[in-house]
Short mmCIF file of C-alpha atoms and ligand atoms in Angstrom, two decimals:
data_model
loop_
_atom_site.label_atom_id
_atom_site.label_comp_id
_atom_site.label_asym_id
_atom_site.label_seq_id
_atom_site.Cartn_x
_atom_site.Cartn_y
_atom_site.Cartn_z
CA MET L 1 0.00 0.00 0.00
CA LYS L 2 1.30 3.48 -0.83
CA MET L 3 1.43 5.40 2.45
CA ASN L 4 -0.03 8.90 2.65
CA GLU L 5 1.06 11.02 5.63
CA LEU L 6 2.64 10.74 9.04
CA LYS L 7 0.36 12.14 11.75
CA LEU L 8 1.91 13.09 15.08
CA VAL L 9 -0.69 13.02 17.85
CA TYR L 10 0.82 13.96 21.17
CA PHE L 11 0.49 15.47 24.62
CA SER L 12 3.62 17.09 25.97
CA PRO L 13 3.18 19.77 28.63
CA THR L 14 6.91 20.28 29.26
CA GLY L 15 8.16 19.39 25.78
CA THR L 16 10.06 16.12 26.32
CA THR L 17 7.55 13.84 24.63
CA ARG L 18 7.48 16.26 21.70
CA LYS L 19 11.27 16.08 21.44
CA VAL L 20 11.17 12.27 21.40
CA ILE L 21 8.33 12.01 18.88
CA MET L 22 10.10 14.47 16.55
CA GLU L 23 13.29 12.39 16.71
CA VAL L 24 11.34 9.27 15.69
CA ALA L 25 9.49 11.18 12.97
CA LYS L 26 12.77 12.33 11.37
CA ASN L 27 13.36 8.81 10.13
CA ILE L 28 9.92 8.14 8.69
CA ASP L 29 9.88 8.91 4.97
CA LEU L 30 6.48 10.59 4.96
CA LYS L 31 5.31 14.19 5.12
CA SER L 32 4.22 14.88 8.71
CA VAL L 33 1.33 16.79 10.25
CA SER L 34 1.24 17.54 14.01
CA PHE L 35 -1.72 17.46 16.37
CA ASP L 36 -0.46 18.87 19.65
CA PHE L 37 -2.97 18.31 22.44
CA SER L 38 -0.92 20.12 25.07
CA VAL L 39 -3.08 23.24 24.98
CA HIS L 40 -6.59 23.11 26.38
CA LYS L 41 -9.53 23.69 24.02
CA GLU L 42 -13.16 23.30 24.99
CA LYS L 43 -13.96 21.79 21.60
CA ARG L 44 -11.73 20.07 19.12
CA PRO L 45 -12.80 18.80 15.73
CA ALA L 46 -13.03 15.03 15.39
CA LEU L 47 -10.08 13.48 13.55
CA THR L 48 -10.39 10.47 11.28
CA PHE L 49 -7.33 8.78 9.85
CA MET L 50 -7.11 6.56 6.77
CA PRO L 51 -5.63 3.06 6.32
CA ASN L 52 -2.66 4.61 4.49
CA ASP L 53 -1.85 7.17 7.19
CA PHE L 54 0.70 6.33 9.85
CA VAL L 55 0.04 7.75 13.32
CA LEU L 56 2.60 8.24 16.07
CA PHE L 57 0.93 8.66 19.45
CA GLY L 58 3.07 10.23 22.19
CA ILE L 59 2.35 10.72 25.89
CA PRO L 60 4.20 11.34 29.15
CA VAL L 61 3.48 8.73 31.83
CA TYR L 62 1.49 10.07 34.79
CA ALA L 63 1.23 7.73 37.79
CA GLY L 64 2.01 4.76 35.56
CA ARG L 65 -0.93 5.65 33.28
CA VAL L 66 -1.89 7.71 30.24
CA PRO L 67 -2.72 11.30 31.30
CA ARG L 68 -6.49 11.54 31.70
CA THR L 69 -6.58 14.69 29.55
CA PHE L 70 -5.19 12.74 26.61
CA ILE L 71 -7.66 9.89 27.07
CA ASP L 72 -10.46 12.47 26.89
CA TYR L 73 -9.13 13.85 23.59
CA LEU L 74 -8.74 10.35 22.15
CA GLU L 75 -12.50 9.97 22.20
CA GLN L 76 -12.69 12.14 19.10
CA ILE L 77 -9.95 10.33 17.20
CA HIS L 78 -10.76 7.46 14.87
CA GLY L 79 -8.71 5.15 12.70
CA ASN L 80 -9.67 2.84 9.83
CA ASP L 81 -7.27 -0.04 10.36
CA THR L 82 -4.70 2.75 10.51
CA PRO L 83 -1.17 1.64 11.45
CA ALA L 84 0.16 3.37 14.55
CA ALA L 85 3.15 3.35 16.90
CA LEU L 86 3.20 4.35 20.55
CA ILE L 87 5.68 6.46 22.46
CA ALA L 88 5.63 6.84 26.24
CA THR L 89 8.17 9.02 28.01
CA TYR L 90 8.65 8.64 31.74
CA GLY L 91 10.81 10.17 34.43
CA CYS L 92 13.03 7.19 35.25
CA ARG L 93 10.64 5.65 37.81
CA GLU L 94 8.32 3.22 35.92
CA TYR L 95 5.78 3.33 33.10
CA GLU L 96 3.70 0.49 34.55
CA ASP L 97 0.35 0.29 32.70
CA ALA L 98 0.77 3.32 30.43
CA LEU L 99 1.69 1.52 27.21
CA LEU L 100 -0.93 -1.18 27.71
CA GLU L 101 -3.59 1.44 28.37
CA LEU L 102 -2.56 3.51 25.34
CA LYS L 103 -2.45 0.43 23.10
CA THR L 104 -5.88 -0.73 24.26
CA GLU L 105 -7.39 2.72 23.80
CA VAL L 106 -6.05 3.30 20.28
CA GLU L 107 -6.84 -0.24 19.11
CA ASN L 108 -10.42 0.22 20.34
CA ARG L 109 -10.58 3.27 18.09
CA GLY L 110 -9.56 1.56 14.87
CA PHE L 111 -5.75 1.66 14.93
CA LYS L 112 -3.35 -1.23 14.48
CA VAL L 113 -0.26 -0.91 16.66
CA ILE L 114 2.92 -1.96 14.82
CA GLY L 115 5.49 -0.79 17.36
CA ALA L 116 5.88 0.83 20.76
CA GLY L 117 8.60 2.31 22.93
CA ALA L 118 9.01 3.56 26.49
CA PHE L 119 11.76 6.14 26.89
CA PRO L 120 13.26 7.30 30.21
CA THR L 121 13.66 11.07 30.42
CA GLU L 122 14.30 13.87 32.86
CA HIS L 123 11.50 13.84 35.44
CA SER L 124 9.32 16.87 34.75
CA ILE L 125 8.62 17.48 38.46
CA VAL L 126 11.94 16.49 40.07
CA ARG L 127 14.36 17.50 37.33
CA SER L 128 17.49 16.19 39.05
CA ILE L 129 16.17 12.70 38.21
CA GLY L 130 17.31 11.73 34.72
CA LEU L 131 18.71 15.24 34.34
CA GLY L 132 19.26 16.18 30.71
CA ARG L 133 17.65 13.07 29.27
CA PRO L 134 17.08 12.32 26.48
CA ASN L 135 20.82 12.77 25.99
CA LYS L 136 22.86 12.13 22.84
CA GLU L 137 22.91 8.39 23.38
CA ASP L 138 19.16 8.28 24.11
CA LEU L 139 18.46 10.23 20.94
CA LYS L 140 20.43 7.68 18.93
CA GLY L 141 18.23 4.85 20.29
CA ILE L 142 15.08 6.91 19.69
CA SER L 143 16.21 7.62 16.15
CA ASP L 144 16.88 3.88 15.56
CA PHE L 145 13.32 3.16 16.65
CA GLY L 146 12.18 5.51 13.87
CA ILE L 147 14.37 3.68 11.35
CA GLN L 148 12.84 0.35 12.34
CA LEU L 149 9.30 1.69 12.09
CA ASN L 150 10.09 3.12 8.68
CA ARG L 151 11.33 -0.31 7.53
CA ARG L 152 8.14 -1.86 8.84
CA LEU L 153 6.04 0.62 6.87
CA LYS L 154 7.91 -0.23 3.68
CA ALA L 155 7.90 -4.02 4.14
CA GLU L 156 5.49 -5.97 1.98
CA GLN L 157 3.94 -7.54 5.07
CA PRO L 158 0.32 -6.65 5.99
CA PHE L 159 0.11 -4.57 9.17
CA SER L 160 -2.33 -7.11 10.60
CA SER L 161 0.53 -9.63 10.82
CA TYR L 162 2.26 -7.64 13.56
CA ASP L 163 1.38 -8.67 17.09
CA ILE L 164 2.88 -6.22 19.56
CA HIS L 165 2.99 -7.11 23.25
CA VAL L 166 3.60 -4.37 25.80
CA PRO L 167 3.85 -4.77 29.57
CA GLY L 168 1.09 -3.73 31.94
CA ASN L 169 -1.74 -5.14 34.02
CA HIS L 170 -5.52 -5.08 34.18
CA PRO L 171 -7.04 -3.50 36.18
CA TYR L 172 -4.74 -0.54 35.64
CA ARG L 173 -3.05 1.26 38.51
CA LYS L 174 -5.15 3.88 40.24
CA TYR L 175 -4.83 7.16 38.37
CA GLY L 176 -3.96 10.37 40.14
CA THR L 177 -1.72 13.37 39.62
CA ALA L 178 0.79 14.28 42.23
CA GLY L 179 -1.35 17.07 43.74
CA LEU L 180 1.52 19.45 43.11
CA TYR L 181 -0.55 22.30 41.77
CA PRO L 182 1.50 25.48 41.71
CA LYS L 183 1.12 28.42 44.04
CA VAL L 184 1.22 31.94 42.68
CA ASP L 185 3.42 34.67 44.11
CA VAL L 186 1.04 37.61 43.76
CA ASN L 187 3.93 40.06 44.03
CA LEU L 188 5.64 38.58 40.99
CA CYS L 189 2.59 37.79 38.81
CA THR L 190 2.01 40.52 36.18
CA GLU L 191 -1.29 38.95 35.07
CA CYS L 192 0.04 38.51 31.53
CA SER L 193 -2.12 35.34 31.32
CA SER L 194 0.51 33.39 29.33
CA CYS L 195 0.04 30.51 31.77
CA ALA L 196 -3.75 30.52 31.36
CA LYS L 197 -3.48 30.52 27.56
CA VAL L 198 -1.32 27.39 27.44
CA CYS L 199 -2.58 25.37 30.41
CA PRO L 200 -3.36 21.84 29.09
CA SER L 201 -6.32 21.35 31.39
CA GLY L 202 -7.86 24.83 31.37
CA ALA L 203 -7.23 25.11 35.10
CA ILE L 204 -6.00 28.72 35.15
CA SER L 205 -8.49 31.56 34.93
CA LEU L 206 -7.89 33.79 31.87
CA ALA L 207 -9.60 36.70 33.60
CA ASP L 208 -7.60 36.22 36.78
CA PRO L 209 -4.48 34.09 36.15
CA LYS L 210 -3.67 34.19 39.85
CA LYS L 211 -6.51 31.70 40.30
CA THR L 212 -5.95 27.99 39.65
CA ASP L 213 -8.76 25.45 39.78
CA LYS L 214 -7.14 22.73 41.88
CA LYS L 215 -9.68 20.16 40.71
CA LYS L 216 -8.74 20.71 37.06
CA CYS L 217 -4.97 21.09 37.55
CA ILE L 218 -3.03 17.98 36.50
CA SER L 219 0.29 19.07 38.08
CA CYS L 220 1.97 18.96 34.66
CA GLN L 221 4.36 21.86 35.49
CA LYS L 222 3.86 23.64 32.18
CA CYS L 223 2.94 26.96 33.81
CA VAL L 224 5.86 26.72 36.26
CA ARG L 225 8.31 26.30 33.36
CA LEU L 226 6.74 28.94 31.20
CA CYS L 227 6.26 31.82 33.64
CA ARG L 228 8.92 34.42 32.87
CA GLN L 229 8.34 36.17 36.19
CA LYS L 230 8.86 32.89 38.08
CA ALA L 231 5.55 33.65 39.79
CA ARG L 232 4.38 30.03 39.73
CA SER L 233 6.03 27.34 41.80
CA VAL L 234 5.28 24.16 43.67
CA SER L 235 5.52 24.38 47.44
CA THR L 236 9.15 23.76 48.48
CA MET L 237 8.03 21.47 51.26
CA LYS L 238 5.97 19.25 48.93
CA LEU L 239 8.71 19.25 46.32
CA ASN L 240 11.35 18.26 48.89
CA MET L 241 9.16 15.42 50.11
CA LEU L 242 8.59 14.15 46.57
CA THR L 243 12.28 14.49 45.72
CA LYS L 244 13.20 12.34 48.70
CA LYS L 245 10.60 9.72 47.80
CA LEU L 246 11.37 9.61 44.09
CA THR L 247 15.14 9.64 44.47
CA LYS L 248 14.80 6.30 46.28
CA VAL L 249 12.69 4.64 43.59
CA CYS L 250 13.92 6.20 40.34
CA GLN L 251 16.99 5.13 38.42
CA SER L 252 18.43 7.94 36.35
CA ASP L 253 20.29 5.45 34.11
CA LYS L 254 17.29 3.39 33.00
CA SER L 255 17.28 2.13 29.40
CA ALA L 256 14.57 2.42 26.78
CA ASP L 257 12.24 -0.52 26.08
CA ILE L 258 11.29 -1.11 22.46
CA PHE L 259 8.49 -3.44 21.35
CA LEU L 260 8.52 -4.44 17.69
C1 LIG O 1 1.79 14.50 37.28
C2 LIG O 1 3.00 13.72 36.83
C3 LIG O 1 3.06 12.36 37.06
C4 LIG O 1 4.19 11.62 36.65
N1 LIG O 1 4.22 10.27 36.86
C5 LIG O 1 5.32 9.57 36.47
C6 LIG O 1 5.37 8.15 36.68
O1 LIG O 1 4.43 7.51 37.12
N2 LIG O 1 6.53 7.50 36.36
C7 LIG O 1 7.63 8.16 35.86
O2 LIG O 1 8.66 7.52 35.67
N3 LIG O 1 7.56 9.49 35.57
C8 LIG O 1 6.44 10.20 35.86
N4 LIG O 1 6.37 11.54 35.57
C9 LIG O 1 7.44 12.17 34.77
C10 LIG O 1 7.03 12.36 33.30
O3 LIG O 1 6.39 11.20 32.80
C11 LIG O 1 8.25 12.65 32.39
O4 LIG O 1 9.06 13.62 32.94
C12 LIG O 1 7.80 13.02 30.97
O5 LIG O 1 8.90 12.85 30.09
C13 LIG O 1 7.29 14.44 30.85
O6 LIG O 1 6.89 14.65 29.52
P1 LIG O 1 6.60 16.07 28.87
O7 LIG O 1 7.90 16.86 28.98
O8 LIG O 1 6.27 15.77 27.45
O9 LIG O 1 5.53 16.72 29.65
C14 LIG O 1 5.27 12.28 35.97
C15 LIG O 1 5.19 13.66 35.75
C16 LIG O 1 4.07 14.38 36.17
C17 LIG O 1 4.00 15.85 35.87
#
C-alpha cells in the first residue's frame, strides 16, 4: 500500500515527549502533520485517519498511566485499520500500565499498533532525576526506533501480521496526579495570562491568572516552566518530600524498552 502522511498526535506539557516524537518522525519517509494536544480547548474537531496514514501517538506517563486529559481527547480520534506506533516518556521511575492502556485505547478506536517504545527522560517534576535526558545516546536509540518503524512501513507484510505485546496489568493502577498544583506569588505575577493561555487542562483563569482550579490542575508543570516572572512554583516542602521519595525509587540510568 502506498502510504499517505505521518500524523503526530501527542500530549507534551513540558516538551520532552514532543522532542522524542520528533526524533522518531525524522526517520519516517512521509510528510508529517502535528496534532499537539498540550493546549486546552473546549472543543476540538473530530479526527479520522485513513488506512494509508501512519500515526505516532506520544504521551508522558502520569502515575504509571496515560494522562487523563489525553484519554479524553482520544474519544474524538478514529482510525480505519490505521497503522500506529506508541511512544511513552517517563521520568526514570516506571511506566507500569501506560503503554498497555494507550495500546488498548487506540486499538479500540480503529488503529493497528505496529510498534511501541518507552523512553526514560528527565523527570518533569523532580528534574534532578534523569537530568538532561534524552541525551545524545538516548536520541540515537530513539532515532533507531524511527528507522525500524520506517522499515516496517515499507515491508510488503500486511500490518495485521504484527502482534505487539507491551507490559502492563488489568485493572490498571489507580490514576492520580501528584497534587503538586503550583502556588502563585502575587507580588511577581504581572497577570500577563501566558500561563492561562497554554494550560493543558484549562485550570487557570484567563480573567484572573492568579486563580488555579485545583480540581482541574493535572500538576503537569507547564505553567511553572513557562512563567517568565517565576511567579508560579510548587511548594518547596511538597517538592522536597517528593524528591526524597522519588530519588529512592527512580533510576536515572534506566534504558529504553522497544516493542517491535
Ligand atoms: C503528574 C505527573 C506524574 C508523573 N508520573 C510519572 C510516573 O508515574 N513515572 C515516571 O517515571 N515518571 C512520571 N512523571 C514524569 C514524566 O512522565 C516525564 O518527565 C515526561 O517525560 C514528561 O513529559 P513532557 O515533557 O512531554 O511533559 C510524571 C510527571 C508528572 C507531571
